[in-house]
XYZ file of C-alpha atoms in Angstrom:
633
model
C 6.982 -17.332 19.253
C 5.591 -14.182 20.833
C 5.733 -12.280 17.528
C 3.369 -14.838 16.038
C 0.828 -13.910 18.659
C 1.210 -10.248 17.682
C 0.498 -11.137 14.042
C -2.613 -12.980 15.144
C -3.809 -10.087 17.277
C -3.589 -7.634 14.399
C -5.862 -9.893 12.363
C -8.569 -10.311 14.955
C -8.775 -6.729 16.200
C -12.543 -6.883 16.340
C -12.482 -9.655 18.858
C -9.813 -7.679 20.669
C -12.191 -4.761 20.966
C -15.333 -6.646 21.826
C -14.590 -9.828 23.689
C -13.485 -11.550 26.877
C -15.713 -10.031 29.562
C -13.817 -9.759 32.828
C -15.956 -10.255 35.888
C -16.878 -7.477 38.244
C -14.571 -7.777 41.295
C -17.604 -8.533 43.476
C -18.359 -11.527 41.237
C -14.792 -12.676 40.682
C -14.027 -12.681 44.425
C -17.281 -13.298 46.293
C -16.773 -12.553 49.965
C -18.712 -13.403 53.119
C -18.102 -13.528 56.883
C -19.857 -15.662 59.493
C -19.441 -16.618 63.127
C -18.301 -20.243 63.479
C -17.364 -20.264 67.155
C -17.828 -18.042 70.175
C -14.745 -16.038 69.354
C -13.863 -17.120 65.813
C -14.940 -15.652 62.492
C -14.761 -17.506 59.191
C -14.037 -15.443 56.094
C -15.005 -17.154 52.863
C -13.771 -16.159 49.414
C -15.349 -17.898 46.428
C -12.850 -17.208 43.654
C -14.166 -17.619 40.113
C -12.459 -19.943 37.638
C -9.587 -18.183 35.917
C -8.989 -15.813 38.845
C -6.727 -15.929 41.903
C -5.970 -13.947 45.060
C -2.663 -13.063 46.740
C -2.056 -14.506 50.206
C 0.163 -11.622 51.318
C -2.429 -9.039 50.289
C -4.923 -10.152 52.937
C -5.155 -7.750 55.882
C -7.696 -7.638 58.722
C -8.164 -4.683 61.059
C -10.695 -3.786 63.753
C -10.022 -0.432 65.492
C -12.203 -1.189 68.532
C -11.389 -4.901 68.876
C -8.330 -7.095 69.298
C -7.819 -9.725 66.618
C -5.659 -12.819 66.778
C -3.486 -14.177 63.983
C -5.512 -15.171 60.943
C -5.277 -18.813 59.901
C -4.744 -18.544 56.133
C -4.201 -21.891 54.365
C -1.033 -22.360 52.349
C -1.392 -21.352 48.721
C 0.284 -22.163 45.438
C 3.738 -20.589 45.112
C 4.433 -18.907 41.783
C 6.667 -16.148 40.465
C 4.573 -13.047 39.891
C 5.910 -10.366 37.564
C 3.615 -7.791 39.138
C 5.529 -7.970 42.434
C 8.744 -9.400 40.912
C 9.037 -12.200 43.461
C 7.603 -15.582 44.422
C 4.142 -15.188 45.925
C 1.442 -17.486 47.264
C -1.870 -17.428 45.427
C -5.245 -18.981 46.134
C -7.897 -20.297 43.752
C -11.349 -21.794 44.139
C -12.804 -21.572 47.640
C -10.665 -20.058 50.388
C -11.646 -20.271 54.076
C -9.799 -18.087 56.598
C -10.358 -18.422 60.351
C -9.917 -15.184 62.291
C -9.925 -15.326 66.122
C -11.252 -12.352 68.105
C -9.514 -11.868 71.461
C -11.573 -8.947 72.740
C -14.398 -6.762 71.501
C -16.934 -4.247 72.880
C -20.431 -5.574 73.640
C -22.024 -3.198 71.130
C -19.998 -4.810 68.336
C -17.117 -3.651 66.188
C -16.215 -2.897 62.609
C -14.019 -5.383 60.756
C -12.146 -4.151 57.681
C -10.978 -6.841 55.234
C -8.445 -5.897 52.571
C -7.509 -8.170 49.664
C -6.364 -8.167 46.059
C -6.849 -10.555 43.158
C -6.083 -10.951 39.475
C -7.391 -12.753 36.409
C -5.332 -15.293 34.495
C -6.145 -13.441 31.282
C -4.212 -10.326 32.228
C -6.309 -8.140 34.535
C -5.045 -7.193 37.998
C -7.695 -5.509 40.134
C -6.739 -2.743 42.566
C -6.774 -3.715 46.249
C -10.319 -4.197 47.564
C -11.729 -3.276 50.955
C -14.823 -4.707 52.676
C -16.185 -3.354 55.954
C -18.430 -5.458 58.218
C -20.321 -4.779 61.433
C -19.682 -7.743 63.770
C -21.395 -8.606 67.058
C -20.391 -11.548 69.278
C -22.346 -12.925 72.238
C -19.074 -14.004 73.825
C -18.346 -10.325 74.512
C -21.817 -9.264 75.670
C -23.764 -8.789 72.427
C -27.407 -9.883 72.313
C -26.657 -12.323 69.508
C -23.991 -13.222 67.001
C -24.240 -11.335 63.745
C -22.286 -10.019 60.760
C -23.488 -7.316 58.373
C -21.670 -6.017 55.302
C -21.581 -2.211 55.425
C -19.245 -1.050 52.699
C -17.239 -2.228 49.689
C -14.252 0.053 49.024
C -15.781 3.564 49.188
C -19.234 2.446 47.994
C -22.204 1.686 50.183
C -23.599 -1.814 49.658
C -26.158 -1.964 46.875
C -24.609 0.601 44.558
C -23.400 -1.913 41.999
C -20.416 -1.512 39.748
C -21.767 -2.495 36.350
C -20.511 -5.013 33.871
C -16.880 -5.016 32.853
C -15.921 -4.973 29.222
C -12.360 -5.827 28.310
C -10.164 -4.818 25.478
C -9.970 -8.485 24.501
C -7.100 -10.335 22.928
C -4.944 -7.261 22.503
C -4.902 -6.771 26.240
C -4.584 -10.499 26.726
C -1.175 -10.612 25.124
C -0.366 -6.921 24.946
C 1.795 -7.105 28.040
C 4.955 -9.119 28.380
C 3.858 -10.402 31.751
C 1.913 -13.662 31.460
C -1.156 -14.335 33.474
C -0.156 -11.969 36.222
C 0.433 -8.965 33.973
C -1.851 -6.094 34.787
C -4.320 -4.742 32.288
C -7.186 -2.326 32.698
C -10.750 -3.408 32.074
C -13.445 -1.002 30.958
C -17.233 -0.952 30.898
C -19.097 -1.883 27.759
C -20.149 1.688 27.045
C -16.657 3.093 27.196
C -14.668 4.527 24.353
C -13.077 2.413 21.666
C -9.560 1.411 22.559
C -6.350 2.110 20.735
C -4.364 -1.071 21.258
C -2.966 -3.661 18.880
C -4.727 -2.518 15.730
C -5.353 0.930 14.363
C -8.745 2.523 15.043
C -9.587 2.291 11.345
C -8.855 -1.445 11.224
C -10.678 -2.104 14.472
C -13.752 -0.124 13.492
C -14.050 -1.876 10.143
C -13.874 -5.347 11.632
C -16.088 -4.307 14.539
C -18.725 -3.227 12.046
C -18.550 -6.592 10.289
C -18.994 -8.552 13.507
C -21.695 -6.235 14.787
C -23.677 -6.735 11.577
C -24.227 -10.411 12.407
C -24.232 -11.321 8.700
C -23.021 -14.843 8.139
C -20.702 -14.458 5.164
C -18.759 -11.394 6.399
C -18.450 -12.858 9.900
C -17.238 -16.185 8.509
C -14.709 -14.320 6.348
C -13.315 -12.567 9.434
C -13.042 -15.847 11.342
C -11.458 -17.578 8.346
C -8.806 -14.844 8.164
C -8.219 -15.211 11.903
C -7.799 -18.957 11.395
C -5.219 -18.423 8.660
C -3.217 -16.175 10.984
C -3.645 -18.665 13.811
C -2.158 -21.345 11.559
C 1.116 -19.392 11.720
C 1.400 -20.044 15.460
C 3.039 -23.116 16.996
C -0.396 -24.348 18.085
C -1.205 -25.762 14.645
C 2.268 -27.036 13.796
C 1.943 -30.264 15.851
C -0.767 -31.358 13.408
C 1.696 -31.351 10.503
C 3.755 -34.390 11.600
C 0.559 -36.278 12.440
C -0.913 -35.646 8.997
C 2.380 -36.293 7.213
C 2.762 -39.634 8.977
C -0.749 -40.602 7.881
C 0.002 -39.734 4.252
C 3.396 -41.431 4.246
C 1.920 -44.418 6.071
C -0.728 -44.888 3.402
C 1.906 -44.611 0.704
C 3.894 -47.405 2.365
C 0.787 -49.553 2.756
C -0.126 -49.190 -0.916
C 3.437 -49.664 -2.074
C 3.269 -46.576 -4.270
C 3.330 -42.813 -3.774
C 0.127 -41.043 -2.820
C -1.275 -38.921 -5.639
C -2.001 -35.234 -5.191
C -5.722 -35.891 -5.272
C -5.515 -38.643 -2.684
C -3.264 -36.542 -0.460
C -5.682 -33.634 -0.685
C -8.584 -35.946 0.197
C -6.723 -37.219 3.255
C -5.872 -33.678 4.346
C -9.468 -32.557 3.776
C -10.780 -35.446 5.895
C -8.298 -34.622 8.631
C -9.230 -30.929 8.491
C -12.949 -31.716 8.512
C -12.553 -33.742 11.694
C -10.717 -30.830 13.269
C -13.308 -28.337 12.008
C -16.242 -30.266 13.454
C -14.621 -30.216 16.898
C -14.361 -26.432 16.729
C -17.905 -26.222 15.388
C -19.052 -28.122 18.464
C -17.169 -25.606 20.604
C -18.955 -22.794 18.794
C -22.353 -24.363 19.440
C -21.467 -25.006 23.079
C -20.438 -21.366 23.505
C -24.106 -20.425 23.443
C -24.460 -22.211 26.780
C -21.041 -21.965 28.382
C -19.694 -18.736 26.875
C -16.302 -17.674 28.124
C -16.468 -20.390 30.782
C -15.703 -22.936 28.082
C -12.492 -21.161 27.119
C -11.582 -20.743 30.778
C -12.067 -24.481 31.299
C -9.580 -25.187 28.515
C -6.986 -23.152 30.398
C -7.305 -24.850 33.766
C -3.881 -26.048 34.971
C -4.882 -29.714 35.071
C -6.320 -29.543 31.540
C -3.177 -27.898 30.211
C -1.022 -30.450 32.025
C -2.920 -33.422 30.583
C -2.701 -32.209 27.000
C 0.909 -31.111 27.400
C 1.708 -34.641 28.603
C 0.045 -36.014 25.468
C 2.229 -33.790 23.312
C 5.346 -34.959 25.141
C 4.324 -38.594 24.613
C 3.905 -37.909 20.903
C 7.295 -36.184 20.879
C 9.029 -39.159 22.496
C 7.626 -41.397 19.778
C 9.099 -38.995 17.211
C 12.503 -39.464 18.845
C 12.170 -43.230 18.456
C 11.784 -44.186 22.123
C 8.710 -46.220 21.216
C 6.082 -46.514 18.508
C 2.531 -45.428 19.196
C 0.067 -47.774 17.558
C -3.135 -49.654 18.267
C -3.089 -53.279 19.432
C -2.397 -55.714 16.603
C -5.920 -57.191 16.600
C -7.451 -53.730 16.296
C -5.097 -52.777 13.490
C -5.946 -55.903 11.524
C -9.668 -55.244 11.819
C -9.257 -51.607 10.803
C -7.092 -52.625 7.853
C -9.713 -55.102 6.688
C -12.498 -52.561 7.092
C -10.602 -49.829 5.291
C -9.682 -52.193 2.486
C -13.311 -52.876 1.628
C -14.034 -49.287 0.656
C -11.959 -46.359 -0.444
C -13.541 -44.238 2.247
C -12.435 -46.478 5.063
C -9.083 -44.799 5.460
C -10.691 -41.381 5.167
C -12.862 -42.120 8.202
C -9.775 -43.016 10.213
C -8.032 -39.813 9.170
C -11.225 -37.877 9.975
C -11.248 -39.255 13.526
C -7.551 -38.492 13.935
C -8.224 -34.880 12.934
C -10.862 -34.553 15.637
C -8.552 -36.036 18.258
C -5.729 -33.714 17.188
C -8.009 -30.692 17.539
C -8.834 -31.711 21.095
C -5.141 -32.048 21.921
C -4.178 -28.564 20.716
C -7.363 -26.756 21.837
C -5.816 -25.626 25.151
C -2.895 -24.179 23.189
C -5.201 -21.917 21.160
C -7.504 -21.225 24.109
C -6.357 -17.612 24.512
C -7.459 -16.432 21.040
C -10.293 -18.960 21.085
C -11.598 -17.292 24.240
C -12.347 -14.090 22.351
C -14.202 -16.009 19.655
C -16.261 -17.958 22.176
C -17.245 -14.843 24.104
C -18.264 -13.035 20.908
C -20.424 -16.013 19.962
C -22.003 -16.264 23.407
C -22.852 -12.558 23.258
C -24.410 -12.881 19.790
C -26.923 -15.478 21.104
C -26.896 -17.060 17.633
C -26.109 -20.764 17.826
C -25.977 -21.271 14.057
C -23.709 -18.273 13.573
C -21.471 -19.587 16.344
C -21.105 -22.970 14.705
C -20.410 -21.477 11.281
C -17.922 -18.962 12.693
C -15.860 -21.621 14.466
C -16.064 -23.849 11.379
C -14.613 -20.964 9.353
C -11.907 -20.460 11.991
C -10.921 -24.123 11.732
C -11.008 -23.920 7.939
C -8.497 -21.083 8.069
C -6.308 -23.079 10.434
C -6.444 -25.974 7.946
C -4.815 -24.074 5.075
C -1.258 -25.370 5.736
C -2.657 -28.868 6.248
C -4.416 -28.787 2.877
C -1.264 -27.478 1.200
C 0.689 -30.325 2.769
C -1.867 -32.859 1.549
C -1.951 -31.448 -1.977
C 1.841 -31.712 -2.167
C 1.868 -35.403 -1.235
C 4.924 -37.076 -2.664
C 6.592 -33.749 -3.460
C 7.081 -31.745 -0.258
C 7.255 -34.763 2.022
C 10.690 -36.398 2.158
C 11.122 -40.007 1.131
C 11.808 -42.649 3.736
C 15.355 -42.638 4.949
C 17.731 -40.482 6.970
C 15.942 -37.266 5.992
C 12.674 -38.597 7.387
C 14.367 -39.299 10.694
C 15.618 -35.712 10.848
C 12.120 -34.431 10.090
C 10.696 -36.594 12.873
C 13.269 -35.223 15.307
C 12.408 -31.659 14.269
C 8.724 -32.191 14.898
C 9.524 -33.947 18.156
C 11.334 -30.841 19.383
C 8.423 -28.748 18.149
C 5.911 -30.843 20.072
C 7.884 -30.452 23.311
C 8.195 -26.702 22.683
C 4.430 -26.386 22.261
C 3.908 -28.365 25.474
C 6.184 -25.954 27.354
C 4.435 -22.993 25.775
C 1.071 -24.319 26.925
C 2.376 -24.656 30.489
C 4.016 -21.209 30.524
C 1.352 -19.779 32.841
C 1.315 -22.860 35.107
C 4.985 -23.534 35.767
C 7.088 -21.333 38.069
C 9.345 -19.012 36.114
C 12.575 -20.708 37.188
C 11.297 -24.176 36.259
C 10.098 -22.895 32.904
C 13.505 -21.404 32.151
C 15.289 -24.604 33.129
C 13.052 -26.658 30.844
C 13.502 -24.256 27.933
C 17.251 -24.333 28.470
C 17.281 -28.129 28.520
C 15.186 -28.317 25.348
C 17.447 -25.875 23.515
C 20.602 -27.737 24.555
C 19.152 -31.124 23.599
C 18.153 -29.660 20.236
C 21.709 -28.435 19.782
C 22.990 -31.940 20.554
C 20.713 -33.412 17.881
C 22.211 -30.882 15.458
C 25.661 -32.251 16.409
C 26.890 -28.895 17.615
C 29.557 -30.573 19.754
C 30.804 -32.817 16.932
C 33.808 -31.858 14.838
C 32.948 -30.295 11.497
C 35.066 -32.138 8.946
C 36.990 -30.343 6.233
C 35.001 -30.148 3.037
C 31.655 -30.402 4.807
C 28.666 -29.419 2.717
C 26.863 -26.119 3.059
C 23.846 -27.637 4.805
C 26.102 -29.234 7.418
C 27.662 -25.850 8.164
C 24.240 -24.205 8.272
C 22.824 -26.678 10.786
C 26.036 -26.460 12.797
C 25.492 -22.697 13.055
C 21.860 -23.162 14.065
C 22.992 -25.602 16.726
C 25.499 -23.089 18.112
C 22.769 -20.441 18.363
C 20.439 -22.866 20.152
C 23.203 -23.908 22.541
C 23.952 -20.275 23.425
C 20.263 -19.554 23.984
C 19.990 -22.643 26.167
C 22.950 -21.571 28.287
C 21.405 -18.101 28.676
C 18.213 -19.702 29.988
C 20.143 -21.732 32.553
C 22.268 -18.752 33.613
C 19.155 -16.595 33.902
C 17.375 -19.148 36.072
C 20.423 -19.646 38.296
C 20.892 -15.885 38.796
C 17.297 -15.238 39.821
C 15.661 -14.530 36.461
C 12.086 -15.624 35.868
C 11.289 -14.437 32.328
C 12.140 -16.996 29.585
C 11.772 -14.322 26.902
C 14.358 -12.079 28.595
C 16.434 -14.374 30.811
C 19.043 -11.759 31.755
C 16.770 -8.736 31.998
C 16.847 -8.753 35.803
C 20.609 -8.153 35.686
C 20.072 -4.864 33.830
C 17.073 -3.591 35.803
C 18.966 -0.677 37.330
C 20.148 0.661 34.003
C 16.675 0.343 32.512
C 15.083 2.298 35.338
C 17.648 5.048 35.045
C 17.085 5.268 31.301
C 13.361 5.580 31.834
C 13.599 8.921 33.621
C 13.521 10.909 30.371
C 9.753 11.579 30.655
C 8.667 13.637 33.647
C 5.063 13.609 34.844
C 3.182 16.079 36.977
C 1.201 14.182 39.594
C -2.516 14.840 40.133
C -4.289 13.482 43.192
C -7.978 14.233 42.687
C -10.635 14.848 40.062
C -10.859 18.526 40.997
C -7.111 19.011 40.635
C -7.121 17.183 37.306
C -9.955 19.292 35.891
C -8.266 22.502 37.045
C -4.908 21.599 35.509
C -6.428 20.410 32.220
C -8.609 23.525 31.905
C -5.643 25.886 32.333
C -3.040 23.875 30.401
C -3.558 25.607 27.049
C -1.992 22.649 25.231
C -2.638 18.925 24.682
C -2.635 16.820 27.843
C -1.810 13.142 28.385
C -3.018 11.519 31.615
C -1.293 8.288 32.653
C -2.718 6.001 35.348
C 0.068 4.306 37.313
C 0.488 1.983 40.309
C 3.519 0.341 41.889
C 1.881 -3.081 41.551
C 1.173 -2.574 37.820
C 3.788 -4.444 35.770
C 2.619 -2.946 32.472
C 3.124 0.546 33.924
C 6.732 -0.297 34.738
C 7.240 -1.730 31.262
C 5.925 1.485 29.720
C 8.464 3.410 31.805
C 11.370 1.142 30.956
C 10.757 0.399 27.276
C 8.398 3.044 25.860
C 8.730 6.371 27.673
C 12.525 6.017 27.557
C 12.525 6.052 23.732
C 13.843 9.388 22.350
C 11.199 9.383 19.600
C 8.423 9.081 22.172
C 9.954 11.844 24.264
C 10.081 14.094 21.207
C 6.437 13.379 20.368
C 5.396 14.205 23.934
C 7.479 17.363 24.178
C 4.549 19.591 23.235
C 2.082 18.059 25.683
C 1.492 18.438 29.391
C 2.130 15.047 30.989
C -0.007 14.212 34.007
C 0.074 11.046 36.080
C -2.402 9.669 38.585
C -0.644 7.334 41.029
C -3.392 5.027 42.331
C -1.085 2.711 44.271
C -2.727 3.505 47.638
C -6.234 2.999 46.225
C -7.483 5.910 48.319
C -10.966 7.411 47.869
C -9.417 10.099 45.647
C -7.713 7.400 43.560
C -10.961 5.500 43.121
C -12.775 8.708 42.188
C -10.234 9.331 39.429
C -10.668 5.803 38.116
C -14.452 6.110 38.164
C -14.236 9.441 36.347
C -12.850 7.577 33.341
C -14.710 4.297 34.026
C -11.535 2.341 34.754
C -10.982 -0.365 37.355
C -7.247 0.235 37.542
C -4.039 0.964 35.667
C -2.558 0.934 33.143
C -4.537 3.414 31.091
C -3.675 6.582 29.182
C -6.239 9.271 28.345
C -5.695 12.223 26.004
C -7.148 15.765 26.049
C -6.951 18.482 23.402
C -5.727 22.032 24.017
C -9.251 23.100 25.021
C -9.389 20.525 27.796
C -11.781 18.156 26.030
C -11.137 14.423 26.212
C -10.319 12.855 22.846
C -12.996 10.205 22.586
C -11.977 7.059 20.778
C -8.307 7.489 21.674
C -7.110 5.551 24.691
C -4.091 3.370 25.292
C -4.716 0.259 27.356
C -1.981 -2.126 28.421
C 1.662 -2.196 27.392
C 2.623 -0.806 23.997
C 6.059 -0.847 22.450
C 7.614 2.452 21.433
C 6.705 1.932 17.770
C 3.105 1.070 18.564
C 2.786 3.908 21.065
C 4.014 6.392 18.454
C 1.097 5.313 16.257
C -1.295 5.911 19.147
C 0.229 9.343 19.741
C -0.232 10.175 16.065
C -3.935 9.343 16.354
C -4.071 11.698 19.350
C -2.400 14.432 17.295
C 0.967 14.232 19.068
C 3.892 13.916 16.683
C 7.601 14.850 16.833
């Protein structure tokens, strides 16, 4: 299913280049300290929605005072691909009590270190706050806390707004919510990421124009691509059951025209829900998309999908109470439009159910709309997006009686297929919420159950038809994949997409040593090396806690084609793991908050504006980026 997301990203490159504002770290992790007792400090972190902080990354030091053990509340345990282990994370408001055992009467300096990430794929470098603290319990005139410094900046300097690379960075890395991606200011260079610079610039120009028809065309195309993802597929069994149900009620097949009318009503109900989201984006902006991705919201809608799936498997039948059904039947029988209204309402409800599933790409659309400040344009854009998503639904409706199977054994198989699909979408929605091991176990169970429904363990009789052999083969493949998920989870794996990757980590790291970098530790050293290189230069920002950096090493830099393309360039690397003042100066020089990020220079030492690589890129995609930078084998 991940390749479908890549197809989508290539079609909405403009939103990838101009959407999803990440918060400044000072806003994402608001921090304050106060005295709550004679010898106790309370550290408060107000963590923005969609962001979290690592428990083990908190550190408190005071050179001239003696601190007790900090009382940090228990957090949520999750597997984090950045650190490749289970970690505790905190969300919302976090209160930490820090006892002070001794301190000088003139006060002392308290240094607070922490690190946080965004669910959407940005991991900030470790942060450092320095406070001046005075306590009456140790002879000070009065209790007091004053913030002196944030990282290496004096208070009041400001950091500026953060502008992300959007959906491309959102899904560009294999790591889910914890994967690290660099954010950049709004005035920074255009990014080379999931789409070529030519494609991105063309679509950027369309969106920047603010003209209704071109913007709606872009959103319609994005909707068509989004319809290829599993997010829209759960609507197909719902619509097909409505069409087949009406055919049974009328005692005759539904005509093409009637089927198209039903599909159009269903799609219109879905489109109006998205239009409402577009109008609301003017007020809520990206907060609306973030709300759709809250764990409890995802869990509720995933549960709804599972309930629908169980009805597909025949465990029960979902229907309104008998009295309600009789009244609706009478009302719909009076006018031809009665049934259309019911289908219209069902379309709106279906859109609400799958909205969290499409929240990641929808986030980029909502942020673009909120930035445009045009309510009407926002509504029309989201209506066009929903219209594009409705294309397969309209095709299904227009084919009523032809593409839909007749009642019988085939219909039961179709229901089972869509039931499996509904459960798969529910698991996909919860991918960022569930621990990696639990996710792998559930995927393995789903694949094995699917194989059972395909009768993979039944004997294939002599003379069986071709379709029976085909489905038997599909069942064998699903069973093998399911076993791999279970083996991966049992052996310590946490990535459902690559369940056995952890068993081959050593070989991958050894294979990645084909590209050798020269380390630079300061801006002055970088400028000196670039000025005297006499050839093209590639500067790579790296950190040990950056999962995308490690993926570039293991899967991209190890490719012989990439090594050949880089053979004529001087390869520099800035390791910003320690987050020292020199590291932060290097990041500020290129207006980056952290790795990963790759910057290119020509043979004269001039930076190639408009050519940057942000986030993980496969070897094939990175070769395209190198070609834009003038580096070819």
